[in-house]
XYZ file of C-alpha atoms in Angstrom:
564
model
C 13.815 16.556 -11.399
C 10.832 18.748 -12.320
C 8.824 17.534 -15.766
C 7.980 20.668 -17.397
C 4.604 19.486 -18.774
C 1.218 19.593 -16.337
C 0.951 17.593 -13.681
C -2.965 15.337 -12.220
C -2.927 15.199 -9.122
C -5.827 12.420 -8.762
C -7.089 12.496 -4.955
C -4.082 14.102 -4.121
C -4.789 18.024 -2.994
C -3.989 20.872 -0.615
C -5.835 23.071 1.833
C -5.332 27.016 1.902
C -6.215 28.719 5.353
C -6.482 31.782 3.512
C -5.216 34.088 1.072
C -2.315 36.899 2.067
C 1.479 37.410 1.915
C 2.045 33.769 1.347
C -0.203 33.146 -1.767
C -2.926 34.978 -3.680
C -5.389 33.190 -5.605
C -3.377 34.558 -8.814
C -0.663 32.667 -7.678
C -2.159 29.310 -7.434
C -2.812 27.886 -10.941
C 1.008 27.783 -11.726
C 2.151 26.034 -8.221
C -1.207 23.395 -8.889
C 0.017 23.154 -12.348
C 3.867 22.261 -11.600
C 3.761 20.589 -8.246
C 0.795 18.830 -8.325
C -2.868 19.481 -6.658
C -5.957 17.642 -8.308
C -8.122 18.654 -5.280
C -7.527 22.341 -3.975
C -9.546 23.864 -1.062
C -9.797 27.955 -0.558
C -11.307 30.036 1.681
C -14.351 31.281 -0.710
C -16.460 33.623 1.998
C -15.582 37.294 0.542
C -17.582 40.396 0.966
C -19.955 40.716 -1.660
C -18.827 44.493 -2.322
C -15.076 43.168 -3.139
C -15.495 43.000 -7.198
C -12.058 42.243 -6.981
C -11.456 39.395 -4.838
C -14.299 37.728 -6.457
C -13.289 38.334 -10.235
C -9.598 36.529 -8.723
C -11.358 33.525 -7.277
C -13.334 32.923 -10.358
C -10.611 33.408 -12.307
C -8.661 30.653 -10.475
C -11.159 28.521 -10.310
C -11.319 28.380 -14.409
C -8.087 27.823 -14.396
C -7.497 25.358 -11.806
C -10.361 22.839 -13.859
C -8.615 23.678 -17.125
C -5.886 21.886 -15.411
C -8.752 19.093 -14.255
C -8.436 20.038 -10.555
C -11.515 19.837 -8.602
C -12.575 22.881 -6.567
C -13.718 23.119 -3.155
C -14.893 26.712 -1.631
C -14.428 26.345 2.161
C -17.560 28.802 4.034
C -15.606 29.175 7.382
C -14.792 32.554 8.972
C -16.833 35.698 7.434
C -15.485 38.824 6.005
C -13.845 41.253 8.578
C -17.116 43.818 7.154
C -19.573 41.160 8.216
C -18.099 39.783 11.718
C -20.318 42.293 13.527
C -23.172 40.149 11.844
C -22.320 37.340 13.329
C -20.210 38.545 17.035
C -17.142 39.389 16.408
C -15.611 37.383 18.699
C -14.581 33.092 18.941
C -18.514 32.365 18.124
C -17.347 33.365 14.665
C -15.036 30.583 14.058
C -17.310 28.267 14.633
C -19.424 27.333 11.270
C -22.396 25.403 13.847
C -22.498 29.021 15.113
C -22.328 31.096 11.585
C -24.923 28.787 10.209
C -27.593 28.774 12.904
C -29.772 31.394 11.789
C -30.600 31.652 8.150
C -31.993 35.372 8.429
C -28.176 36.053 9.225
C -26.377 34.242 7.061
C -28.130 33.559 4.051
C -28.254 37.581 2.938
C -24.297 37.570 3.357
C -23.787 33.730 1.540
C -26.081 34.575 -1.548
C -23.673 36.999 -3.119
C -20.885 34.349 -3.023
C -22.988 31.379 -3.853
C -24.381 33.487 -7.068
C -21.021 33.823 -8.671
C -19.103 31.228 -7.700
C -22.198 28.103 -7.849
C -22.058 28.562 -11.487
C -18.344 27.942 -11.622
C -18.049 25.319 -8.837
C -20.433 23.033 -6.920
C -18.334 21.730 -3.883
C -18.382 23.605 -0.653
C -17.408 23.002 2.943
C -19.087 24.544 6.338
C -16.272 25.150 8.345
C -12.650 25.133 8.192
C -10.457 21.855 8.226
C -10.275 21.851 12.156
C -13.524 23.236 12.769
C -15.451 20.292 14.504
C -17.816 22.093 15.690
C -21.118 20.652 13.871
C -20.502 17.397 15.704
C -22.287 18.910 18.589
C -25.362 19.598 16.794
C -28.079 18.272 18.156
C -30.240 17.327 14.854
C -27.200 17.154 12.517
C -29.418 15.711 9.774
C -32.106 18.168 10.127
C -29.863 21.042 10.690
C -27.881 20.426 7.103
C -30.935 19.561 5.512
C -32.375 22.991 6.306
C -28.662 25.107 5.193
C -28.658 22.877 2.111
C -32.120 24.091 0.843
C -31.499 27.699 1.337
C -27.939 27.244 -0.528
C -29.608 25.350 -3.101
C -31.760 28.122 -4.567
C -28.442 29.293 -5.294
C -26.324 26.264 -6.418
C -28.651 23.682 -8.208
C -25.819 21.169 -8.231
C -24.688 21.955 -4.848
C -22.487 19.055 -2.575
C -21.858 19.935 0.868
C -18.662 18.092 3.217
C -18.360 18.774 6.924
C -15.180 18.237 9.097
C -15.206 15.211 11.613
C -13.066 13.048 13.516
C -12.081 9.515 12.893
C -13.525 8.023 16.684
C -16.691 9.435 16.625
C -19.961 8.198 14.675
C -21.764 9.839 12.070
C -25.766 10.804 13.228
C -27.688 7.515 11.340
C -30.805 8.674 11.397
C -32.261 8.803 7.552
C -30.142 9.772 3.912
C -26.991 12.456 4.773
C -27.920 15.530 4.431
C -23.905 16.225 3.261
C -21.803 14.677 0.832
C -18.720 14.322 2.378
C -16.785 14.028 5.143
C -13.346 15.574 5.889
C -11.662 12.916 8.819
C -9.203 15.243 10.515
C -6.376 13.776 12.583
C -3.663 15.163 14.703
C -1.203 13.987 15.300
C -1.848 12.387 11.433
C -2.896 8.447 11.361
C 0.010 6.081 10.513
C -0.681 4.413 6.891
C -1.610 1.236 8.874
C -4.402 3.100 11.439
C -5.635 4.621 8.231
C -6.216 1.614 6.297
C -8.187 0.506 9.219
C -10.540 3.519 9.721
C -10.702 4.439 5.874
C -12.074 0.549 5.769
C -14.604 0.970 8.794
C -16.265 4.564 7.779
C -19.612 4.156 5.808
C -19.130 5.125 2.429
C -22.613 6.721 1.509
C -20.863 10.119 0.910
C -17.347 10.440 -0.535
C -14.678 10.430 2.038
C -11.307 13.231 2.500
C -8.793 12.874 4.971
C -5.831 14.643 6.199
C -2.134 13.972 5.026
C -0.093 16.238 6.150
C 3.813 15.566 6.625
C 5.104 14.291 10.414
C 6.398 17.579 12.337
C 10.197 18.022 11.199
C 10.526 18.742 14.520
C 9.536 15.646 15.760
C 10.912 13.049 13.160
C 13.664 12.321 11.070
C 13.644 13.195 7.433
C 13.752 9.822 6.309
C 10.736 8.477 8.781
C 8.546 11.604 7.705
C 9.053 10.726 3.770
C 8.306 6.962 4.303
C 5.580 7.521 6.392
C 4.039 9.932 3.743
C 4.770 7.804 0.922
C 2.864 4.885 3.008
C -0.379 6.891 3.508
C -0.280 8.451 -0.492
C -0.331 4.355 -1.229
C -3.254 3.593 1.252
C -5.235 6.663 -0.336
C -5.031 4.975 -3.476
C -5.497 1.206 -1.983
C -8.783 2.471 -0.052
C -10.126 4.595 -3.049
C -10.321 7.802 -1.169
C -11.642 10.605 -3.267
C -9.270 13.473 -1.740
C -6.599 13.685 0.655
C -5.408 16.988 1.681
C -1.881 18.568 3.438
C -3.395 21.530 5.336
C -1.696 24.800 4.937
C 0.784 23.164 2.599
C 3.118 27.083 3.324
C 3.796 25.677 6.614
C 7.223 25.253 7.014
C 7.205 22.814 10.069
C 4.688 20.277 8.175
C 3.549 21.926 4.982
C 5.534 21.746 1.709
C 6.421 24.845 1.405
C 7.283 27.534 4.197
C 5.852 31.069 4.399
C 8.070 33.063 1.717
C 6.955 30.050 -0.623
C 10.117 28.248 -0.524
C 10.026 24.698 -1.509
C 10.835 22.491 1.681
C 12.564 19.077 1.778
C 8.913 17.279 1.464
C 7.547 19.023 -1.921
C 9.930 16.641 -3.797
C 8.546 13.360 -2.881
C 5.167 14.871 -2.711
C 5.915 16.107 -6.466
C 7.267 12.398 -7.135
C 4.173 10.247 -5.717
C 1.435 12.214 -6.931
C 3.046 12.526 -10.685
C 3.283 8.686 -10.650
C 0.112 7.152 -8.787
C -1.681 10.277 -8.842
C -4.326 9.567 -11.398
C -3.073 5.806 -11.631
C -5.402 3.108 -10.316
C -3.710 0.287 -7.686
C -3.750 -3.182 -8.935
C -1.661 -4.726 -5.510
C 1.147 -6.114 -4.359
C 3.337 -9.425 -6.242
C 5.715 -12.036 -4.027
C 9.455 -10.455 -5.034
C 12.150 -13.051 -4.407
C 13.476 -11.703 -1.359
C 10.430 -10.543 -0.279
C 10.425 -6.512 -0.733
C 7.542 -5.060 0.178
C 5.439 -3.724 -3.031
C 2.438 -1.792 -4.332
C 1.818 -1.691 -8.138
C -0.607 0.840 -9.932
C -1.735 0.798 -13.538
C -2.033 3.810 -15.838
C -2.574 5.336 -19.171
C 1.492 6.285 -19.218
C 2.204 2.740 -18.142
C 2.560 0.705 -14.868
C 4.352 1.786 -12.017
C 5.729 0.036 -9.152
C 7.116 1.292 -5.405
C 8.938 -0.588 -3.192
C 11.072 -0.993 -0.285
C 12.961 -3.405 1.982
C 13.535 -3.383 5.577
C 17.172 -4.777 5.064
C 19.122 -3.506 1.310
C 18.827 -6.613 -0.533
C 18.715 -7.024 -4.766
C 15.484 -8.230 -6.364
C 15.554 -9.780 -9.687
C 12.527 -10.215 -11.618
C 11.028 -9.650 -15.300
C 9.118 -5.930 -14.877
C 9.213 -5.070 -18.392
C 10.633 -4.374 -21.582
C 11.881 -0.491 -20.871
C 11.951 -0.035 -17.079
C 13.297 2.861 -14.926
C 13.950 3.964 -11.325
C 14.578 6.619 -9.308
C 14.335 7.562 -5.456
C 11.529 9.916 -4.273
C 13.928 12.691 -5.082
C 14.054 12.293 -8.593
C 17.538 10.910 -8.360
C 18.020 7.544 -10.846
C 18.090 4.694 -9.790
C 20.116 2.103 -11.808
C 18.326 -0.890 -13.349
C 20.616 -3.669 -14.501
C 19.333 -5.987 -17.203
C 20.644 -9.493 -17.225
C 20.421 -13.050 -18.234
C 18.839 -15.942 -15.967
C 20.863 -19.230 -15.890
C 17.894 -20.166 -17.903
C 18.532 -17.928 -20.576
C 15.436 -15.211 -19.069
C 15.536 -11.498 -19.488
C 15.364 -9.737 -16.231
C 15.872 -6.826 -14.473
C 18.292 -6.444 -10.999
C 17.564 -3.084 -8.965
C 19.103 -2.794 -5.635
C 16.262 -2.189 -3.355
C 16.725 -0.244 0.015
C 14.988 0.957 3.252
C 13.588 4.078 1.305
C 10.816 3.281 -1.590
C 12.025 3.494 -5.325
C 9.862 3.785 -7.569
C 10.028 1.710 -10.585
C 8.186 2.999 -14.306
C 7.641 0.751 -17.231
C 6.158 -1.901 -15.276
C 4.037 -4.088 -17.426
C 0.564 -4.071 -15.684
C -0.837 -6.995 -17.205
C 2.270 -9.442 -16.041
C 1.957 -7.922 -12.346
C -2.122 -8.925 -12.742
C -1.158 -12.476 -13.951
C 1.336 -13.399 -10.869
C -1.125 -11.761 -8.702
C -3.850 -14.126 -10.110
C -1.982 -17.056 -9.941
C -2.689 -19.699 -7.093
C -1.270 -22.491 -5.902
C -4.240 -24.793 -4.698
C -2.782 -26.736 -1.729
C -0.428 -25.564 0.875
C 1.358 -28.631 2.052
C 2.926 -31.682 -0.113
C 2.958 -34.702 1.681
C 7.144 -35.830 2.766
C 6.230 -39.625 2.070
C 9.362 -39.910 -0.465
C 9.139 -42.353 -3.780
C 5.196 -41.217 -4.469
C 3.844 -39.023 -7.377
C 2.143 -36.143 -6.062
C -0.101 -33.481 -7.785
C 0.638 -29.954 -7.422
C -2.497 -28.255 -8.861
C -2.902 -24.846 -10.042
C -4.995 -22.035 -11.526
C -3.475 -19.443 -13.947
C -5.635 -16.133 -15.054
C -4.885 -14.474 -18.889
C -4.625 -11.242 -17.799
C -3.506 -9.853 -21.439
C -6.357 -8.321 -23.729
C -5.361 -11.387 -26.203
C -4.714 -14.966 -26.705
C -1.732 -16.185 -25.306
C 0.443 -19.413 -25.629
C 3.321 -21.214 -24.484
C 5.112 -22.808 -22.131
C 5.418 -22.984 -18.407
C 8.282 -24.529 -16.169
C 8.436 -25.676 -12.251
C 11.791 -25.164 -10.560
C 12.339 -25.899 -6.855
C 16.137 -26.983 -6.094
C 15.491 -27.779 -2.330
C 12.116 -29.760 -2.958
C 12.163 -31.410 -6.434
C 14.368 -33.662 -7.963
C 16.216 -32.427 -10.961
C 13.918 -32.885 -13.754
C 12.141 -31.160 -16.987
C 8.762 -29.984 -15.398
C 6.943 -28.273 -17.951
C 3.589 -27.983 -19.648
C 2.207 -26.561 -22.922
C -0.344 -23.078 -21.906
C -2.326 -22.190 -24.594
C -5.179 -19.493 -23.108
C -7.942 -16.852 -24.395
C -8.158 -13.811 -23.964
C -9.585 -13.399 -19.864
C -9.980 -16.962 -19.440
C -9.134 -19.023 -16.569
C -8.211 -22.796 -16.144
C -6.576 -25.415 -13.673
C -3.841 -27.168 -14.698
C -1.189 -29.620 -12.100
C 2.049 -31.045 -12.097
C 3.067 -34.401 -11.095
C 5.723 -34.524 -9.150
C 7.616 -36.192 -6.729
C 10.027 -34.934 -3.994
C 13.399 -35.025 -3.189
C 14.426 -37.529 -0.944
C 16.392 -35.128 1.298
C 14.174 -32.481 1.117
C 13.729 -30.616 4.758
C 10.442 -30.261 6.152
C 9.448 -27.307 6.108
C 8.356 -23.887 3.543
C 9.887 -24.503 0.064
C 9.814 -21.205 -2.235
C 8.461 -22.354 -5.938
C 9.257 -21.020 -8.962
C 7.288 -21.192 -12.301
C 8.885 -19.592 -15.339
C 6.320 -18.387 -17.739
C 7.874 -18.329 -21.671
C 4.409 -17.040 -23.635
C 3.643 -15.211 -26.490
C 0.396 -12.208 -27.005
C 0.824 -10.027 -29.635
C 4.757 -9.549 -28.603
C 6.872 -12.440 -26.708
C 6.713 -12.356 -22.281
C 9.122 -14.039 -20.059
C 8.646 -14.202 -16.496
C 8.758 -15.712 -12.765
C 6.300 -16.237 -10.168
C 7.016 -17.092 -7.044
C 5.046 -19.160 -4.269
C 5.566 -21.390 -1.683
C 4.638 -24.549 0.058
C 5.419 -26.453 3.302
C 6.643 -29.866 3.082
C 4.866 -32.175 5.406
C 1.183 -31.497 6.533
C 1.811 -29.784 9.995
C 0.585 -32.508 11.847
C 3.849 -33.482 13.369
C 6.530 -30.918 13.788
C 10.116 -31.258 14.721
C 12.144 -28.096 16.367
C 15.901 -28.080 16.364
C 18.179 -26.287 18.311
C 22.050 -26.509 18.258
C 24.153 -25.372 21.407
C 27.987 -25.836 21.973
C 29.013 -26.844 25.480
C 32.424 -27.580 24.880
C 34.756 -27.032 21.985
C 34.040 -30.879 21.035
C 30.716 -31.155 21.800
C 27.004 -30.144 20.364
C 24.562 -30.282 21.953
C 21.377 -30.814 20.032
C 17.966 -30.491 21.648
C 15.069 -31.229 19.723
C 10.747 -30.682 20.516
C 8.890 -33.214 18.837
C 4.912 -31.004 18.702
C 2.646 -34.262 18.118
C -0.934 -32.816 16.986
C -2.238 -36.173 16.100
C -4.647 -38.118 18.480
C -2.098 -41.254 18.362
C 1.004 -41.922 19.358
C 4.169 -41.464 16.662
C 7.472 -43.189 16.428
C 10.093 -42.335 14.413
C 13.678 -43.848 13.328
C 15.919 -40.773 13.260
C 19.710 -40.344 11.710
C 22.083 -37.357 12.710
C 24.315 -36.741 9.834
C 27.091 -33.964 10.772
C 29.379 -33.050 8.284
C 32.459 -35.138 7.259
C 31.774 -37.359 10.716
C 29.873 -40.540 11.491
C 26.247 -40.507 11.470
C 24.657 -41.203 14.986
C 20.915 -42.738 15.204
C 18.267 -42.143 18.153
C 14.363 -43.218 17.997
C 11.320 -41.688 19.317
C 9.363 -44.054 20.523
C 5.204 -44.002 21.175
C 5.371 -39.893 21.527
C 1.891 -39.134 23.030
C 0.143 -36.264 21.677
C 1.352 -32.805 22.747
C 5.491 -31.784 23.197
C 7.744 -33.848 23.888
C 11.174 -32.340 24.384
C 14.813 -34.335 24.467
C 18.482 -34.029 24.272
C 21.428 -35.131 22.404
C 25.243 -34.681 22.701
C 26.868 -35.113 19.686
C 30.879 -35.078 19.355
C 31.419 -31.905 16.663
C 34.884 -30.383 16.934
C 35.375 -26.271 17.456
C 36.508 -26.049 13.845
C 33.444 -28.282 11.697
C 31.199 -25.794 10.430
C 29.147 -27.964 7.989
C 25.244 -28.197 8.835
C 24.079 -31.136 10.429
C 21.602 -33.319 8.275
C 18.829 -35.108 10.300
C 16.505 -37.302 8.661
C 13.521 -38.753 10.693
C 11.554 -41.622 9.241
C 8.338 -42.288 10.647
C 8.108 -46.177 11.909
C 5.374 -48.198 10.079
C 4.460 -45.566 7.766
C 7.590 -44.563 5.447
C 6.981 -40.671 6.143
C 10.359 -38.961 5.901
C 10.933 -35.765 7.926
C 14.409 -33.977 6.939
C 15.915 -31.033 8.702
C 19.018 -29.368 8.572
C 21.005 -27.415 11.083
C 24.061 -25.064 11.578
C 25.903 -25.866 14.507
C 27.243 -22.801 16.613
């Protein structure tokens, strides 16, 4: 499951509490290095007559940015030798209280801030839950003071804070700190953090909180897809760090106390080695609609995804694409063959996220690019229509080709293609002129345009769109009840959002029977709402086909429905 070489872990990163039993700073270079950590917090406050636990840190440190991590030395509780400094006593947890009087503090800080500011420059006042400087009353002024006495120390010196999600930073003049930590507990949901991690001012770099759900509280599979949903909105929202506090905590960390792995380090391990350092590009339109989030790298794109019901998606990815589970288990990728002769790959998608590697980043940026310019075709039948469109190169060179419209439900059968031929970048409009089928419903139609183009190697591949039929001004609703084994009864809601009147011609078609014909006639704007019996034995189970023609205009409004 493992990969044996080092693993970035991007904004991706743990929190220690402090160093004992559990871990020494010796000890953490080799779990960064294997499980993944490209932001690591420590508790750096140690008594300036403890050669040794200073020569570990520093040691650490060098190795933890060998392995590109970025270090952040957390000033929260003081020594045991110093507490009587500051009152031994809960005063001392608090870093508003620690910091208040430079005379105090700044004899005990110097020693620390003289070895390890030439090693690292990021520092935090205050432990992860310590809110306490949102009470100051001149936060500015207050941090503006501590950061000039640490700065004759650490030239290069960037300060972060802990605060909570509801409450407002001070706005008065430039932040005195650099970042801010936004703790949470319980954690946010992946869709409360896309919200707040949208809302939050952005003049200092922002680090939240990701901790695993409480095992105690939630199911396995609910804590791993929540966590997988928040890693993806880090990377969607452009966090710089996101932390699991006290990651040897065996009730939300991902490993327990005796350093045991727990049944979260595995998907952590999974997400952060393939969108750790990888930048999101969005989401595509899958076939039957599984829900996606696709990231580009320098290994290659990578794609996660899920479905709310098991379903199969097939769809052109790539030319060497693989899957597994967010266990490291593979998942199996079947290539096959279109009707129209199309490479593509079939992966059976479930209600747990797969991840998918070998995706070809610069196809996922050219379906994402592509656009449809009108929603709605218009269901007058025996007209040509346009169907315009823009397509994006997305490929670093020229490309050419061909491209192909298929819609069975909406267009006639019929060779819809046109010649592409685009630079590299470059963007144009192009349309179709089509017409519809006669017996097309009203309604959404899904489109289909099969690329066949050729950059430096050949690409094949769908995108997928869709339009309504009919412009939404006037709307039929169907609804098909049985009263008696011979007998439908079909009630329809004409919605008229036009200022006039409409009257339409309508035909009932049930399958294998007689067609029966009703009109609507003058429907006044708003709802108007009828009945129908029809004479449908027990045993037909054919839809029924109703086709509505407009009176004095030739509009054609089709719908079809499945009797009970």
């Amino acid at each position: 499951v493992l990969d044996p070489k080092p693993l970035r872990g991007g904004p991706f990163g743990w929190s220690i509490p402090e160093f004992g039993a559990t871990v020494q700073p010796e000890d953490v270079p080799k779990l960064v290095e294997q499980f993944g950590a490209g932001v690591f917090k420590f508790p750096v406050w140690f008594d300036y007559a403890d050669i040794h636990s200073a020569d570990n840190l520093v040691s650490m440190v060098e190795q933890l940015q060998n392995l590109g991590v970025i270090c952040v030395g957390r000033f929260d509780r003081p020594p045991p030798t110093q507490l009587h400094v500051f009152g031994d006593g809960p005063e001392a947890n608090f870093a508003l209280s620690v910091f208040r009087n430079p005379e105090l503090w700044v004899p005990h800080v110097e020693p620390v801030l003289t070895r390890m500011g030439l090693k690292m420059n990021w520092f935090q006042l205050g432990a992860d839950d310590d809110l306490s400087f949102m009470s100051h009353p001149d936060l500015t002024a207050g941090l503006t003071e501590i950061r000039r006495h640490m700065q004759a120390y650490s030239q290069d010196l960037s300060l972060a804070l802990a605060w909570t999600w509801v409450d407002p930073l001070p706005q008065d003049g430039e932040p005195a700190w650099n970042a801010i930590s936004y703790q949470a507990t319980p954690p946010l949901s992946a869709e409360e953090l896309a919200t707040y991690a949208q809302s939050v001012q952005r003049k200092n770099s922002v680090w939240i909180n990701i901790n695993p759900l409480s095992r105690s509280d939630y199911s396995l599979p609910e804590r791993v897809k929540d966590l997988v949903e928040r890693m993806i909105v880090v990377k969607q929202t452009n966090l710089m760090a996101a932390f699991v506090n006290d990651p040897f905590n065996s009730e939300d960390g991902l490993f327990d106390e005796r350093r045991n792995l727990t049944e979260m380090l595995i998907p952590w391990y999974s997400l952060v080695a393939s969108i750790g350092e990888a930048e999101f590009i969005g989401s595509i339109s899958m076939p039957n609609g599984s829900q996606n989030y696709a990231f580009d790298s320098a290994e290659g794109g990578v794609m996660i995804l899920w479905n709310e019901s098991p379903t199969s998606e097939g769809l052109y990815l790539g030319k060497q694409v693989t899957a597994m589970d967010v266990w490291g288990r593979n998942v199996e990728v079947v290539e096959v063959q279109t009707e129209s002769g199309r490479q593509e790959q079939r992966i059976e998608v479930g209600t747990m996220p797969i991840i998918v590697r070998g995706v070809n980043a610069d196809v996922i940026r050219w379906r994402q690019n592509f656009e449809v310019k009108i929603t709605n075709l218009a269901s007058t039948i025996a007209i040509e229509q346009a169907l315009p469109f823009e397509l994006s190169n997305t490929f670093p060179q020229a490309v050419s080709g061909t491209l192909r419209l298929y819609s069975p439900t909406l267009l006639p059968k019929g060779n819809f293609q046109l010649p592409i031929q685009l630079m590299a970048q470059a963007t144009e409009e192009k349309e179709f002129t089509i017409s519809v089928r006669s017996d097309a419903s009203a309604g959404t139609h899904r489109l289909r345009f099969d690329f066949d183009i050729v950059t430096d190697i050949p690409h094949q591949f769908s995108v997928y769109r869709e339009i309504a039929l009919g412009t939404g001004d006037v709307i039929f609703s169907w609804r098909a009840m049985r009263n008696e084994d011979s007998f439908v009864t079909l009630e329809w809601e004409l919605l008229n959002n036009t200022p006039e009147a409409v009257s339409f011609d309508c035909k009932v078609f049930p399958a294998g029977l007689p067609y029966s014909r009703f009109q609507v006639v003058q429907a006044m704007p708003g709802t108007t709402t009828r009945k129908l019996n029809l004479p449908i034995p027990q045993e037909n189970e054919g839809e029924i086909w109703i086709r509505c023609e407009e009176i004095g205009t030739g509009r054609i409004l089709n719908y079809r429905v499945q009797p009970p």
